[in-house]
Amino acid sequence: MTGEVATTGPGGDWAERAFEAMAPLYDDFTAHHEYEFWTAELLKVLEREGLTGRRLLDVGCGTGKSFLPMLQRGWRVVGCDISPAMLDQARQKVDDAVRLEIADMRELPCFGEFDLVWALDDAVNYLLSVEELEAALAGMRSNLAPSGLLLFDVNELLVYGFYAEGVEVERDGRRFFFQGTAGGKVEPGSLCEFLCYETPGEGEGRSASERRNVSVHRQRHFTEAEVLAALDRAGLECLNVYGQSTDGIPRQPLDGAVHTKAVYVARAA
Ligand SMILES: C[S@@+](CC[C@H](N)C(=O)[O-])C[C@H]1O[C@@H](n2cnc3c(N)ncnc32)[C@H](O)[C@@H]1O
């Protein structure tokens, strides 16, 4: 889809607009994502990599789905996100139990020392250049305790192929769509634009082609080589790279032909 999407404009601005619009629907769009299972699998990986302690910084925490299972496990959590509306949704779930801050991950403040910093469910793909990725990783590094670990996932090309065809999610008679705006093959390292929207459910007596609550998402695909170079420049050592498909289980080796996500684990170099 390179060339059909304007490459100007910093990622954070696009992301903020997209998630301010999507916030009220985000949990419905992602109702099929099993965060309890996924975070348990990620913790198994992190424990193998030497995780100690229970202080989490969740970068791009959104509505809180990526930190709620950790809270239930007794972790102390700080969450941050560029979208105030996403954080409002999170706040309704946890009141004062979690410190929630509006922050752009490209200019991440130091919120403290954390045993684990993570950015889950393709939050990092909303950065639209390797420079933005490097700035975000450097900010995450500055929040790590001396033995702290960083984990994040990025979408593999397979996901953008699915979006190009259109992905429908149905929940309680409601229908949600992810739809790429340009057809064709997505090249490694390119930008991809897709819409998220709802269409009338059966029985509403409205045209199924009507699009409601449309949000426009721009993501950049990052190749493994780009991520590894950005980690290195940000002063981080990559410990391991995993591939994950829709079953939510990280496995090695990463294989772009079968995996929808790459999962990176790193620590300060
Ligand atoms: C797909 S959502 C994932 C939310 C949450 N981590 C989860 O797993 O449900 C991506 C999140 O990243 C946030 N985000 C995107 N770009 C950002 C940036 N530059 N700084 C901080 N947050 C950002 C969005 O606002 C959104 O809440």
PDB file of C-alpha atoms and ligand atoms in Angstrom:
ATOM      1  CA  MET A   1       0.000   0.000   0.000  1.00  0.00           C
ATOM      2  CA  THR A   2       3.039   2.273  -0.085  1.00  0.00           C
ATOM      3  CA  GLY A   3       2.540   5.266  -2.302  1.00  0.00           C
ATOM      4  CA  GLU A   4      -1.242   5.259  -1.817  1.00  0.00           C
ATOM      5  CA  VAL A   5      -1.005   6.645   1.711  1.00  0.00           C
ATOM      6  CA  ALA A   6       0.488  10.076   2.388  1.00  0.00           C
ATOM      7  CA  THR A   7       3.647   9.583   4.404  1.00  0.00           C
ATOM      8  CA  THR A   8       3.650  13.000   6.006  1.00  0.00           C
ATOM      9  CA  GLY A   9       2.534  13.705   9.540  1.00  0.00           C
ATOM     10  CA  PRO A  10       3.814  12.262  12.749  1.00  0.00           C
ATOM     11  CA  GLY A  11       2.349   8.984  13.938  1.00  0.00           C
ATOM     12  CA  GLY A  12       1.089  10.264  17.274  1.00  0.00           C
ATOM     13  CA  ASP A  13      -1.305  12.747  15.688  1.00  0.00           C
ATOM     14  CA  TRP A  14      -2.888  10.088  13.500  1.00  0.00           C
ATOM     15  CA  ALA A  15      -3.104   7.722  16.436  1.00  0.00           C
ATOM     16  CA  GLU A  16      -4.699  10.260  18.725  1.00  0.00           C
ATOM     17  CA  ARG A  17      -7.386  11.096  16.168  1.00  0.00           C
ATOM     18  CA  ALA A  18      -8.056   7.428  15.455  1.00  0.00           C
ATOM     19  CA  PHE A  19      -8.419   6.430  19.106  1.00  0.00           C
ATOM     20  CA  GLU A  20     -10.357   9.490  20.235  1.00  0.00           C
ATOM     21  CA  ALA A  21     -12.951   8.337  17.700  1.00  0.00           C
ATOM     22  CA  MET A  22     -12.690   4.636  18.454  1.00  0.00           C
ATOM     23  CA  ALA A  23     -12.524   4.771  22.265  1.00  0.00           C
ATOM     24  CA  PRO A  24     -16.227   4.112  23.005  1.00  0.00           C
ATOM     25  CA  LEU A  25     -16.149   1.067  20.693  1.00  0.00           C
ATOM     26  CA  TYR A  26     -12.636  -0.264  21.344  1.00  0.00           C
ATOM     27  CA  ASP A  27     -13.657  -2.924  23.858  1.00  0.00           C
ATOM     28  CA  ASP A  28     -16.389  -4.152  21.519  1.00  0.00           C
ATOM     29  CA  PHE A  29     -13.966  -4.316  18.584  1.00  0.00           C
ATOM     30  CA  THR A  30     -11.517  -6.351  20.641  1.00  0.00           C
ATOM     31  CA  ALA A  31     -13.974  -8.428  22.697  1.00  0.00           C
ATOM     32  CA  HIS A  32     -12.576 -11.594  21.092  1.00  0.00           C
ATOM     33  CA  HIS A  33      -9.012 -10.842  22.303  1.00  0.00           C
ATOM     34  CA  GLU A  34      -8.296 -13.022  25.304  1.00  0.00           C
ATOM     35  CA  TYR A  35      -6.024 -10.836  27.401  1.00  0.00           C
ATOM     36  CA  GLU A  36      -5.967 -13.092  30.451  1.00  0.00           C
ATOM     37  CA  PHE A  37      -4.644 -15.954  28.334  1.00  0.00           C
ATOM     38  CA  TRP A  38      -2.304 -13.761  26.266  1.00  0.00           C
ATOM     39  CA  THR A  39      -0.708 -11.978  29.220  1.00  0.00           C
ATOM     40  CA  ALA A  40      -0.235 -15.335  30.983  1.00  0.00           C
ATOM     41  CA  GLU A  41       1.649 -16.588  27.906  1.00  0.00           C
ATOM     42  CA  LEU A  42       3.728 -13.398  27.760  1.00  0.00           C
ATOM     43  CA  LEU A  43       4.589 -13.762  31.453  1.00  0.00           C
ATOM     44  CA  LYS A  44       5.851 -17.309  30.805  1.00  0.00           C
ATOM     45  CA  VAL A  45       8.199 -15.861  28.169  1.00  0.00           C
ATOM     46  CA  LEU A  46       9.287 -13.021  30.461  1.00  0.00           C
ATOM     47  CA  GLU A  47       9.973 -15.382  33.363  1.00  0.00           C
ATOM     48  CA  ARG A  48      12.227 -17.430  31.097  1.00  0.00           C
ATOM     49  CA  GLU A  49      14.043 -14.179  30.265  1.00  0.00           C
ATOM     50  CA  GLY A  50      14.607 -13.469  33.982  1.00  0.00           C
ATOM     51  CA  LEU A  51      11.680 -11.258  34.990  1.00  0.00           C
ATOM     52  CA  THR A  52      11.688 -10.238  38.652  1.00  0.00           C
ATOM     53  CA  GLY A  53       9.439  -7.775  40.521  1.00  0.00           C
ATOM     54  CA  ARG A  54       5.893  -6.588  39.882  1.00  0.00           C
ATOM     55  CA  ARG A  55       6.010  -2.994  38.682  1.00  0.00           C
ATOM     56  CA  LEU A  56       4.543  -2.488  35.205  1.00  0.00           C
ATOM     57  CA  LEU A  57       4.539   0.519  32.904  1.00  0.00           C
ATOM     58  CA  ASP A  58       1.951  -0.118  30.179  1.00  0.00           C
ATOM     59  CA  VAL A  59       2.728   2.189  27.250  1.00  0.00           C
ATOM     60  CA  GLY A  60      -0.248   2.758  24.937  1.00  0.00           C
ATOM     61  CA  CYS A  61      -2.438   1.113  27.570  1.00  0.00           C
ATOM     62  CA  GLY A  62      -5.638   2.227  25.867  1.00  0.00           C
ATOM     63  CA  THR A  63      -8.793   1.202  27.709  1.00  0.00           C
ATOM     64  CA  GLY A  64      -6.767  -0.888  30.156  1.00  0.00           C
ATOM     65  CA  LYS A  65      -7.260  -4.329  28.617  1.00  0.00           C
ATOM     66  CA  SER A  66      -3.508  -4.923  28.572  1.00  0.00           C
ATOM     67  CA  PHE A  67      -2.972  -4.122  32.256  1.00  0.00           C
ATOM     68  CA  LEU A  68      -6.152  -5.387  33.966  1.00  0.00           C
ATOM     69  CA  PRO A  69      -4.916  -9.010  34.152  1.00  0.00           C
ATOM     70  CA  MET A  70      -1.655  -7.763  35.683  1.00  0.00           C
ATOM     71  CA  LEU A  71      -3.541  -5.755  38.306  1.00  0.00           C
ATOM     72  CA  GLN A  72      -5.430  -8.915  39.172  1.00  0.00           C
ATOM     73  CA  ARG A  73      -2.088 -10.687  39.625  1.00  0.00           C
ATOM     74  CA  GLY A  74      -1.040  -8.095  42.211  1.00  0.00           C
ATOM     75  CA  TRP A  75       1.168  -5.922  40.005  1.00  0.00           C
ATOM     76  CA  ARG A  76       1.537  -2.187  40.615  1.00  0.00           C
ATOM     77  CA  VAL A  77       0.655  -0.502  37.323  1.00  0.00           C
ATOM     78  CA  VAL A  78       1.205   2.849  35.663  1.00  0.00           C
ATOM     79  CA  GLY A  79      -0.531   3.243  32.305  1.00  0.00           C
ATOM     80  CA  CYS A  80      -0.073   5.933  29.683  1.00  0.00           C
ATOM     81  CA  ASP A  81      -1.584   6.681  26.321  1.00  0.00           C
ATOM     82  CA  ILE A  82      -1.806   9.498  23.796  1.00  0.00           C
ATOM     83  CA  SER A  83      -5.619   9.352  23.700  1.00  0.00           C
ATOM     84  CA  PRO A  84      -7.488  10.968  26.610  1.00  0.00           C
ATOM     85  CA  ALA A  85     -10.697   9.215  25.539  1.00  0.00           C
ATOM     86  CA  MET A  86      -9.037   5.782  25.739  1.00  0.00           C
ATOM     87  CA  LEU A  87      -7.702   6.642  29.200  1.00  0.00           C
ATOM     88  CA  ASP A  88     -11.190   7.764  30.293  1.00  0.00           C
ATOM     89  CA  GLN A  89     -12.432   4.279  29.418  1.00  0.00           C
ATOM     90  CA  ALA A  90      -9.590   2.764  31.436  1.00  0.00           C
ATOM     91  CA  ARG A  91     -10.260   5.051  34.402  1.00  0.00           C
ATOM     92  CA  GLN A  92     -13.860   3.882  34.613  1.00  0.00           C
ATOM     93  CA  LYS A  93     -12.552   0.346  35.227  1.00  0.00           C
ATOM     94  CA  VAL A  94      -9.933   1.082  37.878  1.00  0.00           C
ATOM     95  CA  ASP A  95     -10.679   4.468  39.500  1.00  0.00           C
ATOM     96  CA  ASP A  96      -7.550   5.396  41.481  1.00  0.00           C
ATOM     97  CA  ALA A  97      -6.007   1.913  41.593  1.00  0.00           C
ATOM     98  CA  VAL A  98      -3.805   2.752  38.597  1.00  0.00           C
ATOM     99  CA  ARG A  99      -1.902   5.931  37.795  1.00  0.00           C
ATOM    100  CA  LEU A 100      -2.987   6.875  34.289  1.00  0.00           C
ATOM    101  CA  GLU A 101      -1.161   9.584  32.361  1.00  0.00           C
ATOM    102  CA  ILE A 102      -1.644  11.176  28.970  1.00  0.00           C
ATOM    103  CA  ALA A 103       1.693  10.793  27.207  1.00  0.00           C
ATOM    104  CA  ASP A 104       3.057  10.478  23.694  1.00  0.00           C
ATOM    105  CA  MET A 105       5.416   7.504  23.656  1.00  0.00           C
ATOM    106  CA  ARG A 106       7.761   9.365  21.301  1.00  0.00           C
ATOM    107  CA  GLU A 107       8.444  11.759  24.187  1.00  0.00           C
ATOM    108  CA  LEU A 108       7.902   9.439  27.096  1.00  0.00           C
ATOM    109  CA  PRO A 109       8.505  11.027  30.511  1.00  0.00           C
ATOM    110  CA  CYS A 110      10.253   9.008  33.190  1.00  0.00           C
ATOM    111  CA  PHE A 111       7.391   7.748  35.370  1.00  0.00           C
ATOM    112  CA  GLY A 112       9.689   5.770  37.682  1.00  0.00           C
ATOM    113  CA  GLU A 113      11.577   2.458  37.672  1.00  0.00           C
ATOM    114  CA  PHE A 114       9.704  -0.507  36.312  1.00  0.00           C
ATOM    115  CA  ASP A 115      10.465  -4.238  36.312  1.00  0.00           C
ATOM    116  CA  LEU A 116       8.501  -4.510  33.109  1.00  0.00           C
ATOM    117  CA  VAL A 117       7.673  -1.955  30.439  1.00  0.00           C
ATOM    118  CA  TRP A 118       5.367  -3.209  27.732  1.00  0.00           C
ATOM    119  CA  ALA A 119       3.437  -1.852  24.749  1.00  0.00           C
ATOM    120  CA  LEU A 120       0.828  -4.352  23.594  1.00  0.00           C
ATOM    121  CA  ASP A 121      -1.447  -5.048  20.698  1.00  0.00           C
ATOM    122  CA  ASP A 122       0.371  -3.170  17.952  1.00  0.00           C
ATOM    123  CA  ALA A 123       0.583   0.163  19.833  1.00  0.00           C
ATOM    124  CA  VAL A 124       4.093   0.515  18.372  1.00  0.00           C
ATOM    125  CA  ASN A 125       2.816   0.178  14.783  1.00  0.00           C
ATOM    126  CA  TYR A 126       1.158   3.582  15.194  1.00  0.00           C
ATOM    127  CA  LEU A 127       4.653   5.095  15.052  1.00  0.00           C
ATOM    128  CA  LEU A 128       5.110   5.939  11.402  1.00  0.00           C
ATOM    129  CA  SER A 129       8.894   5.945  11.003  1.00  0.00           C
ATOM    130  CA  VAL A 130      11.971   4.204  12.383  1.00  0.00           C
ATOM    131  CA  GLU A 131      12.961   7.528  13.981  1.00  0.00           C
ATOM    132  CA  GLU A 132       9.706   7.584  15.942  1.00  0.00           C
ATOM    133  CA  LEU A 133      10.210   3.949  16.893  1.00  0.00           C
ATOM    134  CA  GLU A 134      13.718   4.663  18.142  1.00  0.00           C
ATOM    135  CA  ALA A 135      12.523   7.676  20.201  1.00  0.00           C
ATOM    136  CA  ALA A 136       9.782   5.571  21.793  1.00  0.00           C
ATOM    137  CA  LEU A 137      12.175   2.729  22.615  1.00  0.00           C
ATOM    138  CA  ALA A 138      14.653   5.158  24.190  1.00  0.00           C
ATOM    139  CA  GLY A 139      11.838   6.523  26.381  1.00  0.00           C
ATOM    140  CA  MET A 140      10.811   3.010  27.406  1.00  0.00           C
ATOM    141  CA  ARG A 141      14.413   2.234  28.272  1.00  0.00           C
ATOM    142  CA  SER A 142      14.597   5.261  30.574  1.00  0.00           C
ATOM    143  CA  ASN A 143      11.713   3.787  32.599  1.00  0.00           C
ATOM    144  CA  LEU A 144      13.370   0.401  33.157  1.00  0.00           C
ATOM    145  CA  ALA A 145      14.711  -0.674  36.539  1.00  0.00           C
ATOM    146  CA  PRO A 146      18.334  -1.914  36.256  1.00  0.00           C
ATOM    147  CA  SER A 147      17.190  -5.512  35.714  1.00  0.00           C
ATOM    148  CA  GLY A 148      13.899  -4.518  34.038  1.00  0.00           C
ATOM    149  CA  LEU A 149      12.566  -6.051  30.823  1.00  0.00           C
ATOM    150  CA  LEU A 150      10.851  -4.479  27.824  1.00  0.00           C
ATOM    151  CA  LEU A 151       8.313  -6.376  25.720  1.00  0.00           C
ATOM    152  CA  PHE A 152       6.318  -5.189  22.724  1.00  0.00           C
ATOM    153  CA  ASP A 153       4.599  -6.709  19.722  1.00  0.00           C
ATOM    154  CA  VAL A 154       4.397  -5.464  16.153  1.00  0.00           C
ATOM    155  CA  ASN A 155       2.072  -6.595  13.405  1.00  0.00           C
ATOM    156  CA  GLU A 156       3.418  -8.901  10.736  1.00  0.00           C
ATOM    157  CA  LEU A 157       2.503  -8.406   7.067  1.00  0.00           C
ATOM    158  CA  LEU A 158      -0.148 -11.144   7.281  1.00  0.00           C
ATOM    159  CA  VAL A 159      -2.366  -8.793   9.329  1.00  0.00           C
ATOM    160  CA  TYR A 160      -2.334  -6.118   6.645  1.00  0.00           C
ATOM    161  CA  GLY A 161      -3.229  -8.764   4.088  1.00  0.00           C
ATOM    162  CA  PHE A 162      -6.292  -9.669   6.188  1.00  0.00           C
ATOM    163  CA  TYR A 163      -7.237  -5.989   6.511  1.00  0.00           C
ATOM    164  CA  ALA A 164      -6.930  -5.530   2.728  1.00  0.00           C
ATOM    165  CA  GLU A 165      -9.558  -8.248   2.322  1.00  0.00           C
ATOM    166  CA  GLY A 166     -11.631  -6.916   5.232  1.00  0.00           C
ATOM    167  CA  VAL A 167     -12.102  -8.491   8.648  1.00  0.00           C
ATOM    168  CA  GLU A 168     -15.521  -8.751  10.259  1.00  0.00           C
ATOM    169  CA  VAL A 169     -16.064  -9.250  13.977  1.00  0.00           C
ATOM    170  CA  GLU A 170     -19.538  -9.980  15.280  1.00  0.00           C
ATOM    171  CA  ARG A 171     -20.578  -9.447  18.865  1.00  0.00           C
ATOM    172  CA  ASP A 172     -24.079  -9.688  20.350  1.00  0.00           C
ATOM    173  CA  GLY A 173     -25.659  -9.038  16.964  1.00  0.00           C
ATOM    174  CA  ARG A 174     -23.384  -6.041  16.302  1.00  0.00           C
ATOM    175  CA  ARG A 175     -20.973  -6.087  13.368  1.00  0.00           C
ATOM    176  CA  PHE A 176     -17.526  -4.479  13.379  1.00  0.00           C
ATOM    177  CA  PHE A 177     -15.134  -4.209  10.442  1.00  0.00           C
ATOM    178  CA  PHE A 178     -11.444  -3.623   9.815  1.00  0.00           C
ATOM    179  CA  GLN A 179     -11.067  -2.586   6.188  1.00  0.00           C
ATOM    180  CA  GLY A 180      -7.893  -1.552   4.364  1.00  0.00           C
ATOM    181  CA  THR A 181      -8.352   1.549   2.202  1.00  0.00           C
ATOM    182  CA  ALA A 182      -6.029   0.366  -0.570  1.00  0.00           C
ATOM    183  CA  GLY A 183      -5.980  -3.089  -2.076  1.00  0.00           C
ATOM    184  CA  GLY A 184      -2.920  -5.034  -3.000  1.00  0.00           C
ATOM    185  CA  LYS A 185       0.159  -6.367  -1.339  1.00  0.00           C
ATOM    186  CA  VAL A 186       1.651  -4.536   1.629  1.00  0.00           C
ATOM    187  CA  GLU A 187       5.399  -4.229   1.249  1.00  0.00           C
ATOM    188  CA  PRO A 188       7.793  -4.703   4.184  1.00  0.00           C
ATOM    189  CA  GLY A 189       8.342  -1.442   6.060  1.00  0.00           C
ATOM    190  CA  SER A 190       5.458   0.346   4.357  1.00  0.00           C
ATOM    191  CA  LEU A 191       2.506   2.299   5.680  1.00  0.00           C
ATOM    192  CA  CYS A 192      -0.956   0.853   5.787  1.00  0.00           C
ATOM    193  CA  GLU A 193      -4.232   2.672   6.302  1.00  0.00           C
ATOM    194  CA  PHE A 194      -7.397   0.953   7.420  1.00  0.00           C
ATOM    195  CA  LEU A 195     -10.817   1.928   8.681  1.00  0.00           C
ATOM    196  CA  CYS A 196     -12.585   0.571  11.725  1.00  0.00           C
ATOM    197  CA  TYR A 197     -16.349   0.921  11.690  1.00  0.00           C
ATOM    198  CA  GLU A 198     -19.616  -0.626  12.722  1.00  0.00           C
ATOM    199  CA  THR A 199     -22.459  -1.536  10.381  1.00  0.00           C
ATOM    200  CA  PRO A 200     -26.112  -1.964  11.367  1.00  0.00           C
ATOM    201  CA  GLY A 201     -26.864  -5.373  12.858  1.00  0.00           C
ATOM    202  CA  GLU A 202     -29.504  -7.742  11.543  1.00  0.00           C
ATOM    203  CA  GLY A 203     -33.001  -6.612  12.448  1.00  0.00           C
ATOM    204  CA  GLU A 204     -32.139  -2.920  12.554  1.00  0.00           C
ATOM    205  CA  GLY A 205     -33.815  -2.419   9.197  1.00  0.00           C
ATOM    206  CA  ARG A 206     -30.880  -0.351   7.903  1.00  0.00           C
ATOM    207  CA  SER A 207     -28.575  -0.932   4.967  1.00  0.00           C
ATOM    208  CA  ALA A 208     -25.703  -3.263   5.870  1.00  0.00           C
ATOM    209  CA  SER A 209     -23.399  -1.030   3.809  1.00  0.00           C
ATOM    210  CA  GLU A 210     -23.914   1.925   6.172  1.00  0.00           C
ATOM    211  CA  ARG A 211     -20.735   2.714   8.074  1.00  0.00           C
ATOM    212  CA  ARG A 212     -20.982   4.106  11.587  1.00  0.00           C
ATOM    213  CA  ASN A 213     -18.369   5.447  13.989  1.00  0.00           C
ATOM    214  CA  VAL A 214     -15.618   5.305  11.387  1.00  0.00           C
ATOM    215  CA  SER A 215     -12.048   5.768  12.631  1.00  0.00           C
ATOM    216  CA  VAL A 216      -9.055   6.020  10.294  1.00  0.00           C
ATOM    217  CA  HIS A 217      -5.922   4.128  11.377  1.00  0.00           C
ATOM    218  CA  ARG A 218      -2.424   4.470  10.006  1.00  0.00           C
ATOM    219  CA  GLN A 219       0.207   1.941  10.897  1.00  0.00           C
ATOM    220  CA  ARG A 220       3.706   1.233   9.732  1.00  0.00           C
ATOM    221  CA  HIS A 221       4.993  -2.286   9.301  1.00  0.00           C
ATOM    222  CA  PHE A 222       8.445  -2.708  10.861  1.00  0.00           C
ATOM    223  CA  THR A 223      10.775  -5.395   9.603  1.00  0.00           C
ATOM    224  CA  GLU A 224      12.778  -7.421  12.106  1.00  0.00           C
ATOM    225  CA  ALA A 225      15.979  -5.733  10.893  1.00  0.00           C
ATOM    226  CA  GLU A 226      14.461  -2.274  11.481  1.00  0.00           C
ATOM    227  CA  VAL A 227      13.307  -3.164  14.980  1.00  0.00           C
ATOM    228  CA  LEU A 228      16.641  -4.714  15.932  1.00  0.00           C
ATOM    229  CA  ALA A 229      18.542  -1.652  14.657  1.00  0.00           C
ATOM    230  CA  ALA A 230      16.183   0.720  16.502  1.00  0.00           C
ATOM    231  CA  LEU A 231      16.578  -1.278  19.724  1.00  0.00           C
ATOM    232  CA  ASP A 232      20.333  -1.088  19.377  1.00  0.00           C
ATOM    233  CA  ARG A 233      20.328   2.674  18.726  1.00  0.00           C
ATOM    234  CA  ALA A 234      18.021   3.168  21.733  1.00  0.00           C
ATOM    235  CA  GLY A 235      20.552   1.461  24.013  1.00  0.00           C
ATOM    236  CA  LEU A 236      18.655  -1.805  24.324  1.00  0.00           C
ATOM    237  CA  GLU A 237      19.784  -5.381  23.885  1.00  0.00           C
ATOM    238  CA  CYS A 238      17.308  -7.677  22.179  1.00  0.00           C
ATOM    239  CA  LEU A 239      17.073 -10.893  24.209  1.00  0.00           C
ATOM    240  CA  ASN A 240      14.723 -12.798  21.948  1.00  0.00           C
ATOM    241  CA  VAL A 241      12.229 -12.449  19.122  1.00  0.00           C
ATOM    242  CA  TYR A 242       9.084 -14.582  18.999  1.00  0.00           C
ATOM    243  CA  GLY A 243       6.337 -15.058  16.461  1.00  0.00           C
ATOM    244  CA  GLN A 244       2.724 -15.322  17.491  1.00  0.00           C
ATOM    245  CA  SER A 245      -0.387 -16.272  15.580  1.00  0.00           C
ATOM    246  CA  THR A 246      -4.003 -15.712  16.578  1.00  0.00           C
ATOM    247  CA  ASP A 247      -3.751 -18.374  19.302  1.00  0.00           C
ATOM    248  CA  GLY A 248      -1.789 -15.848  21.410  1.00  0.00           C
ATOM    249  CA  ILE A 249       1.148 -18.193  22.092  1.00  0.00           C
ATOM    250  CA  PRO A 250       4.648 -16.798  21.358  1.00  0.00           C
ATOM    251  CA  ARG A 251       6.834 -19.324  19.532  1.00  0.00           C
ATOM    252  CA  GLN A 252      10.238 -19.405  17.893  1.00  0.00           C
ATOM    253  CA  PRO A 253      11.342 -18.905  15.243  1.00  0.00           C
ATOM    254  CA  LEU A 254       9.391 -15.906  13.993  1.00  0.00           C
ATOM    255  CA  ASP A 255       7.859 -16.854  10.636  1.00  0.00           C
ATOM    256  CA  GLY A 256       6.107 -14.109   8.663  1.00  0.00           C
ATOM    257  CA  ALA A 257       4.245 -16.753   6.637  1.00  0.00           C
ATOM    258  CA  VAL A 258       2.318 -17.997   9.683  1.00  0.00           C
ATOM    259  CA  HIS A 259       2.655 -15.374  12.416  1.00  0.00           C
ATOM    260  CA  THR A 260       0.439 -12.296  12.727  1.00  0.00           C
ATOM    261  CA  LYS A 261       2.691 -10.646  15.320  1.00  0.00           C
ATOM    262  CA  ALA A 262       6.352 -10.454  16.217  1.00  0.00           C
ATOM    263  CA  VAL A 263       7.071 -10.166  19.941  1.00  0.00           C
ATOM    264  CA  TYR A 264      10.355  -8.596  21.074  1.00  0.00           C
ATOM    265  CA  VAL A 265      11.909  -8.894  24.528  1.00  0.00           C
ATOM    266  CA  ALA A 266      14.790  -6.586  25.433  1.00  0.00           C
ATOM    267  CA  ARG A 267      16.700  -5.100  28.337  1.00  0.00           C
ATOM    268  CA  ALA A 268      18.994  -2.098  28.765  1.00  0.00           C
ATOM    269  CA  ALA A 269      22.308  -2.765  27.037  1.00  0.00           C
TER     270      ALA A 269
HETATM  271  C1  LIG B   1      -4.502  -1.044  19.477  1.00  0.00           C
HETATM  272  S1  LIG B   1      -4.477  -0.023  20.895  1.00  0.00           S
HETATM  273  C2  LIG B   1      -3.828  -1.102  22.165  1.00  0.00           C
HETATM  274  C3  LIG B   1      -4.277  -0.666  23.546  1.00  0.00           C
HETATM  275  C4  LIG B   1      -3.894  -1.608  24.663  1.00  0.00           C
HETATM  276  N1  LIG B   1      -2.464  -1.740  24.791  1.00  0.00           N
HETATM  277  C5  LIG B   1      -4.517  -2.968  24.439  1.00  0.00           C
HETATM  278  O1  LIG B   1      -3.770  -3.955  24.321  1.00  0.00           O
HETATM  279  O2  LIG B   1      -5.762  -3.059  24.402  1.00  0.00           O
HETATM  280  C6  LIG B   1      -3.076   1.052  20.586  1.00  0.00           C
HETATM  281  C7  LIG B   1      -2.970   2.139  21.625  1.00  0.00           C
HETATM  282  O3  LIG B   1      -1.735   2.843  21.405  1.00  0.00           O
HETATM  283  C8  LIG B   1      -1.972   4.208  21.649  1.00  0.00           C
HETATM  284  N2  LIG B   1      -0.948   4.997  20.961  1.00  0.00           N
HETATM  285  C9  LIG B   1      -0.711   5.068  19.633  1.00  0.00           C
HETATM  286  N3  LIG B   1       0.298   5.918  19.377  1.00  0.00           N
HETATM  287  C10 LIG B   1       0.719   6.392  20.569  1.00  0.00           C
HETATM  288  C11 LIG B   1       1.728   7.297  20.972  1.00  0.00           C
HETATM  289  N4  LIG B   1       2.511   7.923  20.077  1.00  0.00           N
HETATM  290  N5  LIG B   1       1.906   7.516  22.283  1.00  0.00           N
HETATM  291  C12 LIG B   1       1.120   6.897  23.212  1.00  0.00           C
HETATM  292  N6  LIG B   1       0.114   6.039  22.889  1.00  0.00           N
HETATM  293  C13 LIG B   1      -0.069   5.791  21.585  1.00  0.00           C
HETATM  294  C14 LIG B   1      -3.372   4.447  21.112  1.00  0.00           C
HETATM  295  O4  LIG B   1      -3.964   5.637  21.596  1.00  0.00           O
HETATM  296  C15 LIG B   1      -4.080   3.169  21.563  1.00  0.00           C
HETATM  297  O5  LIG B   1      -4.694   3.320  22.822  1.00  0.00           O
END
